[in-house]
XYZ file of C-alpha atoms in Angstrom:
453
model
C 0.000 0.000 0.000
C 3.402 2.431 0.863
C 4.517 1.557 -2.256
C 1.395 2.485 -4.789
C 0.960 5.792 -2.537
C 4.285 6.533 -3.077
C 4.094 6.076 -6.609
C 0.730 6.737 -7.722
C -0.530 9.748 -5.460
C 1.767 12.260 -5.864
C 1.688 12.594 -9.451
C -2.023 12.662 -9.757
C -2.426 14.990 -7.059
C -0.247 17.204 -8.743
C -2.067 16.717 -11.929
C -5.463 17.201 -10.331
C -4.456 20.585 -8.909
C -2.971 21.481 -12.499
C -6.597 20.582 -14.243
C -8.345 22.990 -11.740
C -5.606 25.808 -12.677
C -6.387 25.903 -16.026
C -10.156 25.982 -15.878
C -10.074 28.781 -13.433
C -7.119 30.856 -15.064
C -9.431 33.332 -17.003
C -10.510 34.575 -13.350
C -7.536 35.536 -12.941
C -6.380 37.012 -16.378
C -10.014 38.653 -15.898
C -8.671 40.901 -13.393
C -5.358 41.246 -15.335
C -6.679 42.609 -18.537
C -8.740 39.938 -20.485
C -11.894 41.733 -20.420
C -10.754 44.726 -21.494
C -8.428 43.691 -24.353
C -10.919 41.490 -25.382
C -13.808 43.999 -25.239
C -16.160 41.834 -23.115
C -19.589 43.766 -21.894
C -22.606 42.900 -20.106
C -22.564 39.017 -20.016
C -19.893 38.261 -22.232
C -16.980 36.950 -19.302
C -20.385 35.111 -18.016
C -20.336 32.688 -21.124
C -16.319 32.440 -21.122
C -17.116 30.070 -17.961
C -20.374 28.751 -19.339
C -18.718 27.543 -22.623
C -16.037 25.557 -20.618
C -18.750 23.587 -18.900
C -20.878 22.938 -22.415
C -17.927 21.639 -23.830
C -17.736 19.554 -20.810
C -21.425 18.710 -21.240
C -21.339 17.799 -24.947
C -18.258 15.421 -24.207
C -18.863 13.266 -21.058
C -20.517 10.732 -22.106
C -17.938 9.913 -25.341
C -14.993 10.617 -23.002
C -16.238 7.599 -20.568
C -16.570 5.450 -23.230
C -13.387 6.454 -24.455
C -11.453 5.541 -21.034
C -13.508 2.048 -21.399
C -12.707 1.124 -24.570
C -8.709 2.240 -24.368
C -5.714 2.115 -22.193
C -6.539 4.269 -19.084
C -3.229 6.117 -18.631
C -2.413 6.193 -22.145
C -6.033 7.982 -23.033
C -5.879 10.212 -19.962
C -2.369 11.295 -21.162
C -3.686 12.655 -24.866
C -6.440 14.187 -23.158
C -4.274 16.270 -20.933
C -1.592 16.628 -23.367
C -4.513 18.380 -25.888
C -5.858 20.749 -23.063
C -2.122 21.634 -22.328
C -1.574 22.856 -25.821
C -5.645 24.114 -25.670
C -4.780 26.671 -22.802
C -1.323 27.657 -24.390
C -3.398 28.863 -27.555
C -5.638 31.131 -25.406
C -2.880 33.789 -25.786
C -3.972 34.296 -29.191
C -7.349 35.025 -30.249
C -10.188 37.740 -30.175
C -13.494 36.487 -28.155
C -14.875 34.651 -30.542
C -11.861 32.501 -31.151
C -11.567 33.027 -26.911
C -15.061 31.178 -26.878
C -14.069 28.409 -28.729
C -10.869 27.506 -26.960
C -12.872 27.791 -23.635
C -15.761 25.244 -25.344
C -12.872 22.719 -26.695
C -10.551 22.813 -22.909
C -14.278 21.628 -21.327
C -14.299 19.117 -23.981
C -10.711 17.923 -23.636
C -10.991 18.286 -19.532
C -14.241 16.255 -19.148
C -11.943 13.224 -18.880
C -9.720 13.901 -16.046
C -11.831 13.303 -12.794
C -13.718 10.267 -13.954
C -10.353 8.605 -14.933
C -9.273 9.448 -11.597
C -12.415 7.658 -10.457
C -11.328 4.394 -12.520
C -8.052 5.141 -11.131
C -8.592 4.904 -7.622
C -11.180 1.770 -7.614
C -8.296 -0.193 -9.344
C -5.909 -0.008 -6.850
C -7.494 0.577 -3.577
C -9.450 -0.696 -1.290
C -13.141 -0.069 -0.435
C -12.336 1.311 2.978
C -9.186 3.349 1.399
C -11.256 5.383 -1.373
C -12.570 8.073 0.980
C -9.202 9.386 1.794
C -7.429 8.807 -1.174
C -10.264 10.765 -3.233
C -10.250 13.516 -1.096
C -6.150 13.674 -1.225
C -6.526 14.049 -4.926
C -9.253 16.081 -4.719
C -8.351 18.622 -2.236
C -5.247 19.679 -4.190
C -7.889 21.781 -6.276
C -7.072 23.810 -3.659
C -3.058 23.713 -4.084
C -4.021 24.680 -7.452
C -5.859 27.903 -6.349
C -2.604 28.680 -4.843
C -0.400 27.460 -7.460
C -2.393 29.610 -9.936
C -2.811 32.786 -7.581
C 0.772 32.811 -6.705
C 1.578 32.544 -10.837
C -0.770 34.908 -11.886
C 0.643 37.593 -8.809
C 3.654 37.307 -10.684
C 2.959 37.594 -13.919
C 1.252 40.865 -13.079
C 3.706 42.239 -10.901
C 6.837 41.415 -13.459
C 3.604 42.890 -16.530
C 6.145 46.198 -17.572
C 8.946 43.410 -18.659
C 6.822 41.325 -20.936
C 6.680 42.261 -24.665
C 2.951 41.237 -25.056
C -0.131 41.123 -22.021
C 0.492 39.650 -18.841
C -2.857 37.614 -18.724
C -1.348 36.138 -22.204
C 1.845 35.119 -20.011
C -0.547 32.995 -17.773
C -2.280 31.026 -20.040
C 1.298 30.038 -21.389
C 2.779 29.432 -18.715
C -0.094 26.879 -17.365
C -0.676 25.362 -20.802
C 3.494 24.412 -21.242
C 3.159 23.010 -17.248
C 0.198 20.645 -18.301
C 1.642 19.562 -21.469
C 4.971 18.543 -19.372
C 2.526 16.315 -16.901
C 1.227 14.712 -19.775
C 4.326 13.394 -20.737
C 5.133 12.255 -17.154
C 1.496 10.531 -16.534
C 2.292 8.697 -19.858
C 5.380 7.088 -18.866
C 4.992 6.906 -14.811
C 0.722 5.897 -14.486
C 0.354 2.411 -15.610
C -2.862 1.197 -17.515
C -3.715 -1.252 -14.641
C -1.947 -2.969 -11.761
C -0.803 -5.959 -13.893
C 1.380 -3.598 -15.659
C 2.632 -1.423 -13.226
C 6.609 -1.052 -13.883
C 7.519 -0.545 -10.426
C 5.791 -3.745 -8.720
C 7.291 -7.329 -8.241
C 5.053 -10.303 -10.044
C 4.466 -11.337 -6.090
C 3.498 -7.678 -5.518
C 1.391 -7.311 -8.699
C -0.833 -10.730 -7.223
C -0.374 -9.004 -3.782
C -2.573 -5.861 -5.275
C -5.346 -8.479 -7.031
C -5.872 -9.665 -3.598
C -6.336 -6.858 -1.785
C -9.164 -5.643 -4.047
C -11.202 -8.765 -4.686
C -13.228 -7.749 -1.659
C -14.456 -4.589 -3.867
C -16.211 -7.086 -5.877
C -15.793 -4.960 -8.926
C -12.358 -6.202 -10.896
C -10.111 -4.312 -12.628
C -12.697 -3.158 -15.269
C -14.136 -4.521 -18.580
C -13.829 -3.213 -22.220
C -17.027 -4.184 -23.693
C -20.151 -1.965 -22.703
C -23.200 -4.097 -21.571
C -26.750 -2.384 -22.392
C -28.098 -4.353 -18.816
C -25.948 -2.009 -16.793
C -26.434 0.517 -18.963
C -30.021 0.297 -18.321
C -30.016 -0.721 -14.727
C -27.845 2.754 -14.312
C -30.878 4.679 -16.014
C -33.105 2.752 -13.217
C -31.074 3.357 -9.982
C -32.688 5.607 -7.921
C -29.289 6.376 -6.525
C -28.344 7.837 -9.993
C -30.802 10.542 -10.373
C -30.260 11.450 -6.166
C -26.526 11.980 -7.172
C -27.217 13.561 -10.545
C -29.888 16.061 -8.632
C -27.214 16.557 -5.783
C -24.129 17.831 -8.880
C -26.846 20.197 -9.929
C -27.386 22.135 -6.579
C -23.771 21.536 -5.512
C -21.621 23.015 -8.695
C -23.990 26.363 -8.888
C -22.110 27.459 -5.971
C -18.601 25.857 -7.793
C -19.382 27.283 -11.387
C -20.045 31.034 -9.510
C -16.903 30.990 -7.471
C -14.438 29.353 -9.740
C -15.360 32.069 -12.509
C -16.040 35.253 -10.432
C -14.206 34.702 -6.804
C -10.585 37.177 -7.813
C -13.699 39.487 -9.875
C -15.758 38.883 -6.555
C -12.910 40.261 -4.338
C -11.990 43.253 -6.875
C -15.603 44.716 -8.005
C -17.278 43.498 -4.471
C -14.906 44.132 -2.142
C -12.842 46.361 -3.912
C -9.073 45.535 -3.615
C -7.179 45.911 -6.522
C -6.346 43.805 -9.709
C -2.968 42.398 -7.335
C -4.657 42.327 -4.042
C -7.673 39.957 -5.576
C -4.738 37.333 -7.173
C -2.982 37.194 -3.296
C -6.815 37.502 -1.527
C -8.119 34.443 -3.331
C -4.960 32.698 -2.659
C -6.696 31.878 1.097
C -9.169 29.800 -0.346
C -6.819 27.110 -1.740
C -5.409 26.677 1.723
C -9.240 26.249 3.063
C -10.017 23.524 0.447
C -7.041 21.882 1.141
C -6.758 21.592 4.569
C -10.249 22.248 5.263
C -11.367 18.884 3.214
C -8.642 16.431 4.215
C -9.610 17.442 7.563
C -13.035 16.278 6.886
C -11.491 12.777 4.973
C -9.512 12.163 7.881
C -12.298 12.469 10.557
C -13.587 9.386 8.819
C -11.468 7.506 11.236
C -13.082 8.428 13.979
C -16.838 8.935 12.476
C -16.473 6.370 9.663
C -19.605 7.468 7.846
C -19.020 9.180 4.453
C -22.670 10.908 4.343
C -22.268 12.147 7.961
C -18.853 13.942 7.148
C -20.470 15.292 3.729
C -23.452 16.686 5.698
C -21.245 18.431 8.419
C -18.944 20.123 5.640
C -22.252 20.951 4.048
C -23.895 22.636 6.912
C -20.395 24.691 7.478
C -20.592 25.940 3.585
C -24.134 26.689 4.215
C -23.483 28.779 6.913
C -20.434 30.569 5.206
C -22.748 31.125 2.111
C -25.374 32.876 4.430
C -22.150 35.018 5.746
C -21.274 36.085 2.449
C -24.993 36.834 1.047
C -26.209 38.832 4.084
C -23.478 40.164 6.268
C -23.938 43.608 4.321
C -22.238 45.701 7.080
C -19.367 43.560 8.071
C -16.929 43.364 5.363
C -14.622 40.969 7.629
C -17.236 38.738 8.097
C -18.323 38.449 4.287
C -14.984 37.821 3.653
C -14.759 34.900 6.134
C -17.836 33.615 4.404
C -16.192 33.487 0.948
C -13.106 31.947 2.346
C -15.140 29.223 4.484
C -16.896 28.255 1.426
C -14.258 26.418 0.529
C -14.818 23.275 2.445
C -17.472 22.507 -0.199
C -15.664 20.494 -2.263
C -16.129 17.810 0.625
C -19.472 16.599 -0.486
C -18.062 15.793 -3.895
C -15.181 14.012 -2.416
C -17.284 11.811 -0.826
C -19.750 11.353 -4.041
C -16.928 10.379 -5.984
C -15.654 8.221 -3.668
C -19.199 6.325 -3.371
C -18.884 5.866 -7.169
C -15.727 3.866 -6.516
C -16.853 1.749 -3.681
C -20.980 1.637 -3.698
C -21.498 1.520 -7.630
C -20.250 -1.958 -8.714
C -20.374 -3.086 -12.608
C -18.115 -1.187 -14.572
C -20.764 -0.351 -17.445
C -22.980 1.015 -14.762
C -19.980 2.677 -13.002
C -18.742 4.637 -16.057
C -22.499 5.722 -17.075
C -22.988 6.257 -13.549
C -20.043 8.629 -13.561
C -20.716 10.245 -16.425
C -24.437 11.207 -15.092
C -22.805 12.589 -12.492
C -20.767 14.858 -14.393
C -23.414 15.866 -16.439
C -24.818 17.511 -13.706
C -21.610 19.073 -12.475
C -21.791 20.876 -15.686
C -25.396 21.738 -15.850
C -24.376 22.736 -12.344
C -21.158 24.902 -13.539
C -22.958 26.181 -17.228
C -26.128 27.835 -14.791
C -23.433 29.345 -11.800
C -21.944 31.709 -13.824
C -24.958 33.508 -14.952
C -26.776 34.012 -11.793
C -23.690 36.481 -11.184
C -24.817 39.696 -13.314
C -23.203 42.784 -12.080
C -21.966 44.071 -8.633
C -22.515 43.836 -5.973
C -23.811 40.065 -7.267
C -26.469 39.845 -5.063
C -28.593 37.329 -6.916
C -25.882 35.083 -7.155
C -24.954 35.483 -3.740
C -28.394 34.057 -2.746
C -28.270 31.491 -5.767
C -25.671 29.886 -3.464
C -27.596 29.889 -0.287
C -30.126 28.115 -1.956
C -28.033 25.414 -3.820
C -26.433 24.701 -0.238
C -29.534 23.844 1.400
C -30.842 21.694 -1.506
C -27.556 20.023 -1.351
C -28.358 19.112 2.348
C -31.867 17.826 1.392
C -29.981 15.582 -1.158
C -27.490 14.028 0.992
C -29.707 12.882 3.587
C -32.153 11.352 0.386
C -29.054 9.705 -0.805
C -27.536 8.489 2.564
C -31.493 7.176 3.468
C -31.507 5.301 0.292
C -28.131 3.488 1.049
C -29.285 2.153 4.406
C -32.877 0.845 3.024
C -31.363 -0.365 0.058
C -28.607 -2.250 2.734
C -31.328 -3.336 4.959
C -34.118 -4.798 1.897
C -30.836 -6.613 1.040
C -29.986 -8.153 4.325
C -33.668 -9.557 4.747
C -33.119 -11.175 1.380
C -30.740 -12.468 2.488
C -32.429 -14.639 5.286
C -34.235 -16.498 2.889
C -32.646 -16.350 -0.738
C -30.909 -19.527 -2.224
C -26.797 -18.645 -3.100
C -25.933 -21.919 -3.879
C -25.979 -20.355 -7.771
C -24.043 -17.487 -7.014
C -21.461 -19.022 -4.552
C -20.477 -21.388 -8.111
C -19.696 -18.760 -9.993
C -15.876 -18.500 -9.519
C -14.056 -15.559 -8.526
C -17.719 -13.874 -8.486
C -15.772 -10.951 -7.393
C -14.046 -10.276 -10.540
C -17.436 -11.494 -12.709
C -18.439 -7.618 -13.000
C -21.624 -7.845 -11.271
C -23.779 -4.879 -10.592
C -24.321 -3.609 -7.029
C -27.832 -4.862 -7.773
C -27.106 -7.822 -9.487
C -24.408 -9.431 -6.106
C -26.935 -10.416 -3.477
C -23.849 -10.155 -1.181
C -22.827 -6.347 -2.417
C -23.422 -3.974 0.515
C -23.286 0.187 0.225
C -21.000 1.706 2.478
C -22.412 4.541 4.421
């Protein structure tokens, strides 16, 4: 277990914080010129963040089936390697040509987190996805600070540059992704059977440890059953309803949060890029303080719902603390623990949705909403002081709550309909199927699967 941390974690956390500094770089270049060289009014920066997330939309599906049907690591790699050179080429156009870029990075992006989702259920336990997710995860918030601190310093060193500073940034972060894609080509193995840096014992050591997942190491053909049992799944629609209300409050902040701090709270263009830099160290720390918990509260939904209730009450801060500046800024900053609830979503995928047909559709549901989500965020933020989407939040927040506890109640009746089966169904089919936990069975289809909680 040392051994795949030490050699599979770091680079896709550092990857992972990368992908989350390019989609949020034109909030930074916004305050650094962008608008105004590209002669954006009204609601034209809106759809700059809108037309990330359609591309994302358009592409989710067809980028699952993609990581099925192909080499994980290799596929990832292009993917990341096209986005790379994507973001580089934002330097150049007017905002029509601006548009497009921001349409095809969604498109070329929309691969990155479920991969990480295949990722993780192939070499990790059930009990070890929580914390592993939300390692990977949370350095979206090393990449706030990654991106702040190079976008502070691209604007400070602006008078040396022979072209714009905000043109500097997108460089800069395009030539650093294309360089990862290189390294997750060579370093992330396809699956544990080829991983360069195990022994053959080790390699049999790792096929052990996650038969009890009872979920394999994947399967290239698509099956229509799961397909169609995904489409049926209660659980499904719960989670797809839950990336909705969640990513309103992600697809506002991620686009407007430096704009936010300069037009809202007035610092200037430099101040915002160092303000926002906070929030990184709140997602960070703030959600692997939540993962960690789980070893002394060892219930996924329980820790989602607390980190919910805390963003809730940060949101309410930042909508209607109208006299206390210090306070509204605490609000935005405490926001930030958030991403918590989709750490733990993500990490039910891997453990709770079995069947890797239903898993990638499953997935890919998911992150349909996240952009639905993400496309709708941006334009409830119209002009300051953003009040309307200030209370957009506030609402998505407690929605989010009312989802949680619908999807943590489902778990448990779903667990105990199961166990009463249980008392009085015949297994002597099942138990002759051999190495039933490699035979990808559904969730629904293993009478011994149970949902972790």
């Amino acid at each position: 277990l040392r051994k795949i941390d030490f050699y599979i974690l770091p680079l896709i956390c550092f990857l992972y914080a990368c992908q989350f500094m390019d989609k949020t770089t034109s909030s930074y270049a916004a305050v650094m010129g962008l608008k105004k060289d590209l002669d954006m009014k009204g609601d034209m920066y809106s759809w700059s963040g809108t037309a990330f997330y359609l591309g994302y939309l358009i592409f989710e599906f067809p980028a699952n089936a993609l990581l099925q049907r192909f080499p994980l690591a290799k596929t990832t790699a292009a993917f990341i390697f096209i986005w790379g050179s994507l973001l580089c080429l934002h330097a150049v156009p007017k905002y029509a040509g601006f548009i497009t870029l921001r349409t095809l990075l969604g498109v070329f992006e929309s691969s990155i987190s479920p991969a990480m989702v295949i990722l993780t259920g192939q070499w990790y336990k059930k009990e070890e996805h929580f914390i592993r997710t939300a390692l990977w995860f949370s350095c979206n918030g090393f990449g706030i600070m990654i991106g702040g601190a190079i976008a502070y310093g691209c604007a400070e060193h602006a008078p040396h540059y022979s072209f714009e500073a905000w043109k500097v940034l997108f460089i800069v972060t395009g030539l650093m992704t294309i360089v990862l894609s290189v390294a997750f080509l060579f370093h992330i193995p396809d699956t544990p059977s080829q991983a360069w840096f195990l022994t053959k014992e080790e390699k049999l050591m790792v096929i052990e440890r996650i038969r009890g997942n009872k979920q394999g190491f994947g399967n290239k053909h698509f099956k229509k059953y799961q397909f169609l049992e995904a489409l049926r799944d209660p659980l499904t629609w719960l989670y797809f309803l839950f990336a909705v209300a969640s990513n309103i409050p992600n697809g506002s902040l991620t686009n407007f949060g430096s704009i936010l701090l300069s037009e809202d709270f007035n610092y200037s263009a430099k101040e915002s890029l160092l303000m926002n830099m906070p929030c990184g160290a709140v997602e960070f720390v703030g959600c692997l303080a939540f993962a960690f918990s789980s070893k002394i509260f060892p219930h996924r939904m329980g820790i989602s719902f607390a980190a919910m209730c805390l963003a809730f009450v940060s949101a309410c801060m930042l909508a209607f603390a109208n006299n206390n500046n210090h306070a509204r800024l605490a609000g935005y900053y405490l926001q930030y623990v958030y991403p918590t609830t989709t750490i733990c979503a993500l990490s039910c995928f891997q453990s709770n949705t079995a069947g890797h047909t239903k898993k990638i559709t499953t997935t890919a549901i998911f992150f349909i909403g996240y952009c639905v989500g993400n496309l709708i965020g941006p334009q409830t933020f119209k002009e300051p002081p953003y009040t309307g989407g200030k209370i957009a939040i506030v609402v998505c927040d407690a929605a989010t709550l009312a989802l949680i506890l619908g999807i943590y109640f489902e778990y448990w009746n779903s667990n105990r309909k199961n166990d009463a089966k249980m008392q009085t169904m015949d297994l002597s089919e099942f138990n002759a199927i051999e190495n039933s936990e490699f035979a990808d069975l559904t969730d629904r289809e293993n009478p011994t699967f149970r949902y972790c909680l």
